[in-house]
């Protein structure tokens, strides 16, 4: 048989001693001890909350959640600006949102992995019929790598390739 651990014996002794002292207190002293205990408990809870709040930003930075929130906020702002631009252009897109999403995904796929698939970029840009189509694809592209579609093209294509992409887009009245 293991018996009582030394730590458990100390806790038991202290608890029994504390209980005897508490029982010997008068009514007002017991009330003061109870209020003090509640105040201490509330203080510990408050300090725990403050420590968690202070560490929350650090934790979100380590997990990447903060970066993702910032990217989504920037993407929402860009999408709003593009929506305003589509309305200002006054041209109706010739493609729907589903097709725009498909083109945007194909463009991302062409640039996402090591090596850029320029021909895939050119063929997807050639599908666009007007500037509203370009804006719609740009809106659906969003900012998956913290860059807009235009910034992504400049990042991925060299000067010669960019001239070809600009030529394709200039046919529909888009200058980038």
PDB file of C-alpha atoms in Angstrom:
ATOM      1  CA  UNK A   1       0.000   0.000   0.000  1.00  0.00           C
ATOM      2  CA  UNK A   2       1.333   3.430  -0.941  1.00  0.00           C
ATOM      3  CA  UNK A   3       0.053   5.331   2.047  1.00  0.00           C
ATOM      4  CA  UNK A   4      -0.317   9.110   2.149  1.00  0.00           C
ATOM      5  CA  UNK A   5       2.114  11.201   0.145  1.00  0.00           C
ATOM      6  CA  UNK A   6       3.960  13.859   2.188  1.00  0.00           C
ATOM      7  CA  UNK A   7       2.437  16.683   0.140  1.00  0.00           C
ATOM      8  CA  UNK A   8      -1.071  15.356   0.696  1.00  0.00           C
ATOM      9  CA  UNK A   9      -0.423  15.149   4.444  1.00  0.00           C
ATOM     10  CA  UNK A  10       0.711  18.799   4.527  1.00  0.00           C
ATOM     11  CA  UNK A  11      -2.364  19.932   2.565  1.00  0.00           C
ATOM     12  CA  UNK A  12      -4.624  17.929   4.867  1.00  0.00           C
ATOM     13  CA  UNK A  13      -3.025  19.431   7.992  1.00  0.00           C
ATOM     14  CA  UNK A  14      -3.193  23.001   6.673  1.00  0.00           C
ATOM     15  CA  UNK A  15      -6.805  22.537   5.576  1.00  0.00           C
ATOM     16  CA  UNK A  16      -7.855  21.166   8.957  1.00  0.00           C
ATOM     17  CA  UNK A  17      -6.037  23.962  10.791  1.00  0.00           C
ATOM     18  CA  UNK A  18      -7.599  26.613   8.549  1.00  0.00           C
ATOM     19  CA  UNK A  19     -11.070  25.146   9.015  1.00  0.00           C
ATOM     20  CA  UNK A  20     -10.702  25.199  12.808  1.00  0.00           C
ATOM     21  CA  UNK A  21      -9.538  28.829  12.763  1.00  0.00           C
ATOM     22  CA  UNK A  22     -12.394  29.826  10.445  1.00  0.00           C
ATOM     23  CA  UNK A  23     -14.973  28.164  12.736  1.00  0.00           C
ATOM     24  CA  UNK A  24     -13.602  30.072  15.713  1.00  0.00           C
ATOM     25  CA  UNK A  25     -14.144  33.474  14.024  1.00  0.00           C
ATOM     26  CA  UNK A  26     -17.163  35.622  14.838  1.00  0.00           C
ATOM     27  CA  UNK A  27     -19.764  36.565  12.216  1.00  0.00           C
ATOM     28  CA  UNK A  28     -18.097  39.845  11.081  1.00  0.00           C
ATOM     29  CA  UNK A  29     -14.651  38.236  10.788  1.00  0.00           C
ATOM     30  CA  UNK A  30     -16.089  35.390   8.680  1.00  0.00           C
ATOM     31  CA  UNK A  31     -17.759  37.950   6.399  1.00  0.00           C
ATOM     32  CA  UNK A  32     -14.422  39.790   5.987  1.00  0.00           C
ATOM     33  CA  UNK A  33     -12.624  36.519   5.166  1.00  0.00           C
ATOM     34  CA  UNK A  34     -15.327  35.594   2.628  1.00  0.00           C
ATOM     35  CA  UNK A  35     -15.199  39.023   0.940  1.00  0.00           C
ATOM     36  CA  UNK A  36     -11.407  38.914   0.906  1.00  0.00           C
ATOM     37  CA  UNK A  37     -11.481  35.471  -0.696  1.00  0.00           C
ATOM     38  CA  UNK A  38     -13.923  36.624  -3.376  1.00  0.00           C
ATOM     39  CA  UNK A  39     -11.815  39.738  -4.040  1.00  0.00           C
ATOM     40  CA  UNK A  40      -8.691  37.590  -4.360  1.00  0.00           C
ATOM     41  CA  UNK A  41     -10.495  35.214  -6.722  1.00  0.00           C
ATOM     42  CA  UNK A  42     -11.750  38.136  -8.844  1.00  0.00           C
ATOM     43  CA  UNK A  43      -8.235  39.601  -8.910  1.00  0.00           C
ATOM     44  CA  UNK A  44      -6.755  36.321 -10.087  1.00  0.00           C
ATOM     45  CA  UNK A  45      -9.398  36.039 -12.825  1.00  0.00           C
ATOM     46  CA  UNK A  46      -8.743  39.630 -13.928  1.00  0.00           C
ATOM     47  CA  UNK A  47      -4.979  39.085 -14.054  1.00  0.00           C
ATOM     48  CA  UNK A  48      -5.495  35.905 -16.087  1.00  0.00           C
ATOM     49  CA  UNK A  49      -7.711  37.796 -18.516  1.00  0.00           C
ATOM     50  CA  UNK A  50      -5.130  40.595 -18.886  1.00  0.00           C
ATOM     51  CA  UNK A  51      -2.333  38.082 -19.477  1.00  0.00           C
ATOM     52  CA  UNK A  52      -4.401  36.278 -22.128  1.00  0.00           C
ATOM     53  CA  UNK A  53      -5.343  39.565 -23.817  1.00  0.00           C
ATOM     54  CA  UNK A  54      -1.723  40.623 -23.938  1.00  0.00           C
ATOM     55  CA  UNK A  55      -0.600  37.304 -25.358  1.00  0.00           C
ATOM     56  CA  UNK A  56      -3.438  37.022 -27.894  1.00  0.00           C
ATOM     57  CA  UNK A  57      -1.699  39.305 -30.427  1.00  0.00           C
ATOM     58  CA  UNK A  58       1.546  37.413 -30.001  1.00  0.00           C
ATOM     59  CA  UNK A  59      -0.218  34.085 -30.472  1.00  0.00           C
ATOM     60  CA  UNK A  60      -2.033  35.299 -33.605  1.00  0.00           C
ATOM     61  CA  UNK A  61       1.286  36.557 -34.982  1.00  0.00           C
ATOM     62  CA  UNK A  62       2.944  33.160 -34.417  1.00  0.00           C
ATOM     63  CA  UNK A  63       0.048  31.223 -35.943  1.00  0.00           C
ATOM     64  CA  UNK A  64      -0.227  33.569 -38.929  1.00  0.00           C
ATOM     65  CA  UNK A  65      -3.808  34.510 -38.110  1.00  0.00           C
ATOM     66  CA  UNK A  66      -2.918  38.187 -37.839  1.00  0.00           C
ATOM     67  CA  UNK A  67      -1.268  38.184 -41.273  1.00  0.00           C
ATOM     68  CA  UNK A  68      -4.299  36.440 -42.768  1.00  0.00           C
ATOM     69  CA  UNK A  69      -6.650  38.997 -41.205  1.00  0.00           C
ATOM     70  CA  UNK A  70      -4.574  41.839 -42.636  1.00  0.00           C
ATOM     71  CA  UNK A  71      -4.563  40.205 -46.090  1.00  0.00           C
ATOM     72  CA  UNK A  72      -8.330  39.730 -46.019  1.00  0.00           C
ATOM     73  CA  UNK A  73      -8.878  43.344 -44.933  1.00  0.00           C
ATOM     74  CA  UNK A  74      -6.689  44.608 -47.792  1.00  0.00           C
ATOM     75  CA  UNK A  75      -8.434  42.258 -50.225  1.00  0.00           C
ATOM     76  CA  UNK A  76     -11.867  43.506 -49.137  1.00  0.00           C
ATOM     77  CA  UNK A  77     -10.740  47.097 -49.685  1.00  0.00           C
ATOM     78  CA  UNK A  78      -9.392  46.301 -53.164  1.00  0.00           C
ATOM     79  CA  UNK A  79     -12.567  44.413 -54.123  1.00  0.00           C
ATOM     80  CA  UNK A  80     -14.659  47.389 -53.035  1.00  0.00           C
ATOM     81  CA  UNK A  81     -12.540  49.717 -55.151  1.00  0.00           C
ATOM     82  CA  UNK A  82     -12.871  47.395 -58.152  1.00  0.00           C
ATOM     83  CA  UNK A  83     -16.663  47.250 -57.701  1.00  0.00           C
ATOM     84  CA  UNK A  84     -16.726  51.051 -57.801  1.00  0.00           C
ATOM     85  CA  UNK A  85     -14.534  51.009 -60.908  1.00  0.00           C
ATOM     86  CA  UNK A  86     -16.833  48.493 -62.662  1.00  0.00           C
ATOM     87  CA  UNK A  87     -19.802  50.784 -61.971  1.00  0.00           C
ATOM     88  CA  UNK A  88     -17.847  53.826 -63.150  1.00  0.00           C
ATOM     89  CA  UNK A  89     -16.746  52.180 -66.428  1.00  0.00           C
ATOM     90  CA  UNK A  90     -20.357  51.773 -67.495  1.00  0.00           C
ATOM     91  CA  UNK A  91     -19.627  48.615 -69.496  1.00  0.00           C
ATOM     92  CA  UNK A  92     -21.333  45.334 -68.714  1.00  0.00           C
ATOM     93  CA  UNK A  93     -19.020  42.346 -68.305  1.00  0.00           C
ATOM     94  CA  UNK A  94     -19.398  39.685 -70.997  1.00  0.00           C
ATOM     95  CA  UNK A  95     -18.519  36.932 -68.530  1.00  0.00           C
ATOM     96  CA  UNK A  96     -20.275  35.895 -65.361  1.00  0.00           C
ATOM     97  CA  UNK A  97     -18.837  35.648 -61.885  1.00  0.00           C
ATOM     98  CA  UNK A  98     -18.341  31.876 -62.185  1.00  0.00           C
ATOM     99  CA  UNK A  99     -16.281  32.271 -65.360  1.00  0.00           C
ATOM    100  CA  UNK A 100     -14.355  35.180 -63.803  1.00  0.00           C
ATOM    101  CA  UNK A 101     -13.549  32.970 -60.805  1.00  0.00           C
ATOM    102  CA  UNK A 102     -12.377  30.214 -63.151  1.00  0.00           C
ATOM    103  CA  UNK A 103     -10.103  32.584 -65.072  1.00  0.00           C
ATOM    104  CA  UNK A 104      -8.783  34.076 -61.832  1.00  0.00           C
ATOM    105  CA  UNK A 105      -8.005  30.593 -60.504  1.00  0.00           C
ATOM    106  CA  UNK A 106      -6.296  29.626 -63.776  1.00  0.00           C
ATOM    107  CA  UNK A 107      -4.157  32.767 -63.574  1.00  0.00           C
ATOM    108  CA  UNK A 108      -3.252  31.994 -59.970  1.00  0.00           C
ATOM    109  CA  UNK A 109      -2.384  28.412 -60.927  1.00  0.00           C
ATOM    110  CA  UNK A 110      -0.139  29.699 -63.721  1.00  0.00           C
ATOM    111  CA  UNK A 111       1.795  31.837 -61.233  1.00  0.00           C
ATOM    112  CA  UNK A 112       1.495  29.866 -57.995  1.00  0.00           C
ATOM    113  CA  UNK A 113       4.083  27.141 -58.371  1.00  0.00           C
ATOM    114  CA  UNK A 114       7.780  27.340 -59.264  1.00  0.00           C
ATOM    115  CA  UNK A 115       8.055  28.524 -62.825  1.00  0.00           C
ATOM    116  CA  UNK A 116       5.438  30.712 -64.433  1.00  0.00           C
ATOM    117  CA  UNK A 117       3.237  29.295 -67.192  1.00  0.00           C
ATOM    118  CA  UNK A 118       3.161  32.337 -69.463  1.00  0.00           C
ATOM    119  CA  UNK A 119       1.078  30.696 -72.186  1.00  0.00           C
ATOM    120  CA  UNK A 120      -1.625  29.888 -69.630  1.00  0.00           C
ATOM    121  CA  UNK A 121      -1.619  33.549 -68.587  1.00  0.00           C
ATOM    122  CA  UNK A 122      -1.854  34.783 -72.188  1.00  0.00           C
ATOM    123  CA  UNK A 123      -4.650  32.367 -73.114  1.00  0.00           C
ATOM    124  CA  UNK A 124      -6.720  33.339 -70.078  1.00  0.00           C
ATOM    125  CA  UNK A 125      -6.210  37.056 -70.705  1.00  0.00           C
ATOM    126  CA  UNK A 126      -7.267  36.526 -74.341  1.00  0.00           C
ATOM    127  CA  UNK A 127     -10.695  35.297 -73.193  1.00  0.00           C
ATOM    128  CA  UNK A 128     -11.543  38.765 -71.843  1.00  0.00           C
ATOM    129  CA  UNK A 129     -13.663  40.934 -74.156  1.00  0.00           C
ATOM    130  CA  UNK A 130     -13.721  44.322 -72.415  1.00  0.00           C
ATOM    131  CA  UNK A 131     -12.364  46.271 -69.448  1.00  0.00           C
ATOM    132  CA  UNK A 132     -15.306  45.229 -67.263  1.00  0.00           C
ATOM    133  CA  UNK A 133     -14.275  41.589 -67.775  1.00  0.00           C
ATOM    134  CA  UNK A 134     -10.717  42.492 -66.694  1.00  0.00           C
ATOM    135  CA  UNK A 135     -12.003  44.264 -63.594  1.00  0.00           C
ATOM    136  CA  UNK A 136     -14.293  41.357 -62.710  1.00  0.00           C
ATOM    137  CA  UNK A 137     -11.436  38.839 -63.021  1.00  0.00           C
ATOM    138  CA  UNK A 138      -9.211  41.130 -60.942  1.00  0.00           C
ATOM    139  CA  UNK A 139     -11.915  41.347 -58.293  1.00  0.00           C
ATOM    140  CA  UNK A 140     -12.332  37.577 -58.175  1.00  0.00           C
ATOM    141  CA  UNK A 141      -8.561  37.065 -58.150  1.00  0.00           C
ATOM    142  CA  UNK A 142      -8.374  39.061 -54.934  1.00  0.00           C
ATOM    143  CA  UNK A 143      -5.017  39.077 -53.159  1.00  0.00           C
ATOM    144  CA  UNK A 144      -4.155  35.450 -52.413  1.00  0.00           C
ATOM    145  CA  UNK A 145      -0.448  36.250 -52.080  1.00  0.00           C
ATOM    146  CA  UNK A 146      -0.882  39.792 -50.734  1.00  0.00           C
ATOM    147  CA  UNK A 147      -0.700  41.213 -54.270  1.00  0.00           C
ATOM    148  CA  UNK A 148      -3.393  42.278 -56.727  1.00  0.00           C
ATOM    149  CA  UNK A 149      -3.587  40.655 -60.147  1.00  0.00           C
ATOM    150  CA  UNK A 150      -1.718  43.562 -61.759  1.00  0.00           C
ATOM    151  CA  UNK A 151       1.028  43.422 -59.124  1.00  0.00           C
ATOM    152  CA  UNK A 152       1.202  39.649 -59.538  1.00  0.00           C
ATOM    153  CA  UNK A 153       1.681  39.956 -63.297  1.00  0.00           C
ATOM    154  CA  UNK A 154       4.480  42.477 -62.814  1.00  0.00           C
ATOM    155  CA  UNK A 155       6.062  40.187 -60.220  1.00  0.00           C
ATOM    156  CA  UNK A 156       5.865  37.016 -62.313  1.00  0.00           C
ATOM    157  CA  UNK A 157       6.513  38.197 -65.869  1.00  0.00           C
ATOM    158  CA  UNK A 158       9.766  39.638 -67.178  1.00  0.00           C
ATOM    159  CA  UNK A 159       9.787  42.723 -69.451  1.00  0.00           C
ATOM    160  CA  UNK A 160       9.371  40.771 -72.703  1.00  0.00           C
ATOM    161  CA  UNK A 161       6.497  38.681 -71.279  1.00  0.00           C
ATOM    162  CA  UNK A 162       4.864  41.757 -69.766  1.00  0.00           C
ATOM    163  CA  UNK A 163       4.875  43.486 -73.174  1.00  0.00           C
ATOM    164  CA  UNK A 164       2.921  40.539 -74.587  1.00  0.00           C
ATOM    165  CA  UNK A 165       0.419  40.594 -71.701  1.00  0.00           C
ATOM    166  CA  UNK A 166      -0.031  44.372 -72.082  1.00  0.00           C
ATOM    167  CA  UNK A 167      -0.622  43.931 -75.825  1.00  0.00           C
ATOM    168  CA  UNK A 168      -3.381  41.385 -75.158  1.00  0.00           C
ATOM    169  CA  UNK A 169      -5.032  43.674 -72.609  1.00  0.00           C
ATOM    170  CA  UNK A 170      -4.669  46.793 -74.768  1.00  0.00           C
ATOM    171  CA  UNK A 171      -6.955  45.124 -77.357  1.00  0.00           C
ATOM    172  CA  UNK A 172      -9.781  45.419 -74.831  1.00  0.00           C
ATOM    173  CA  UNK A 173      -8.863  48.923 -73.707  1.00  0.00           C
ATOM    174  CA  UNK A 174      -6.988  47.973 -70.537  1.00  0.00           C
ATOM    175  CA  UNK A 175      -3.714  49.666 -69.671  1.00  0.00           C
ATOM    176  CA  UNK A 176      -1.632  48.297 -66.829  1.00  0.00           C
TER     177      UNK A 176
END
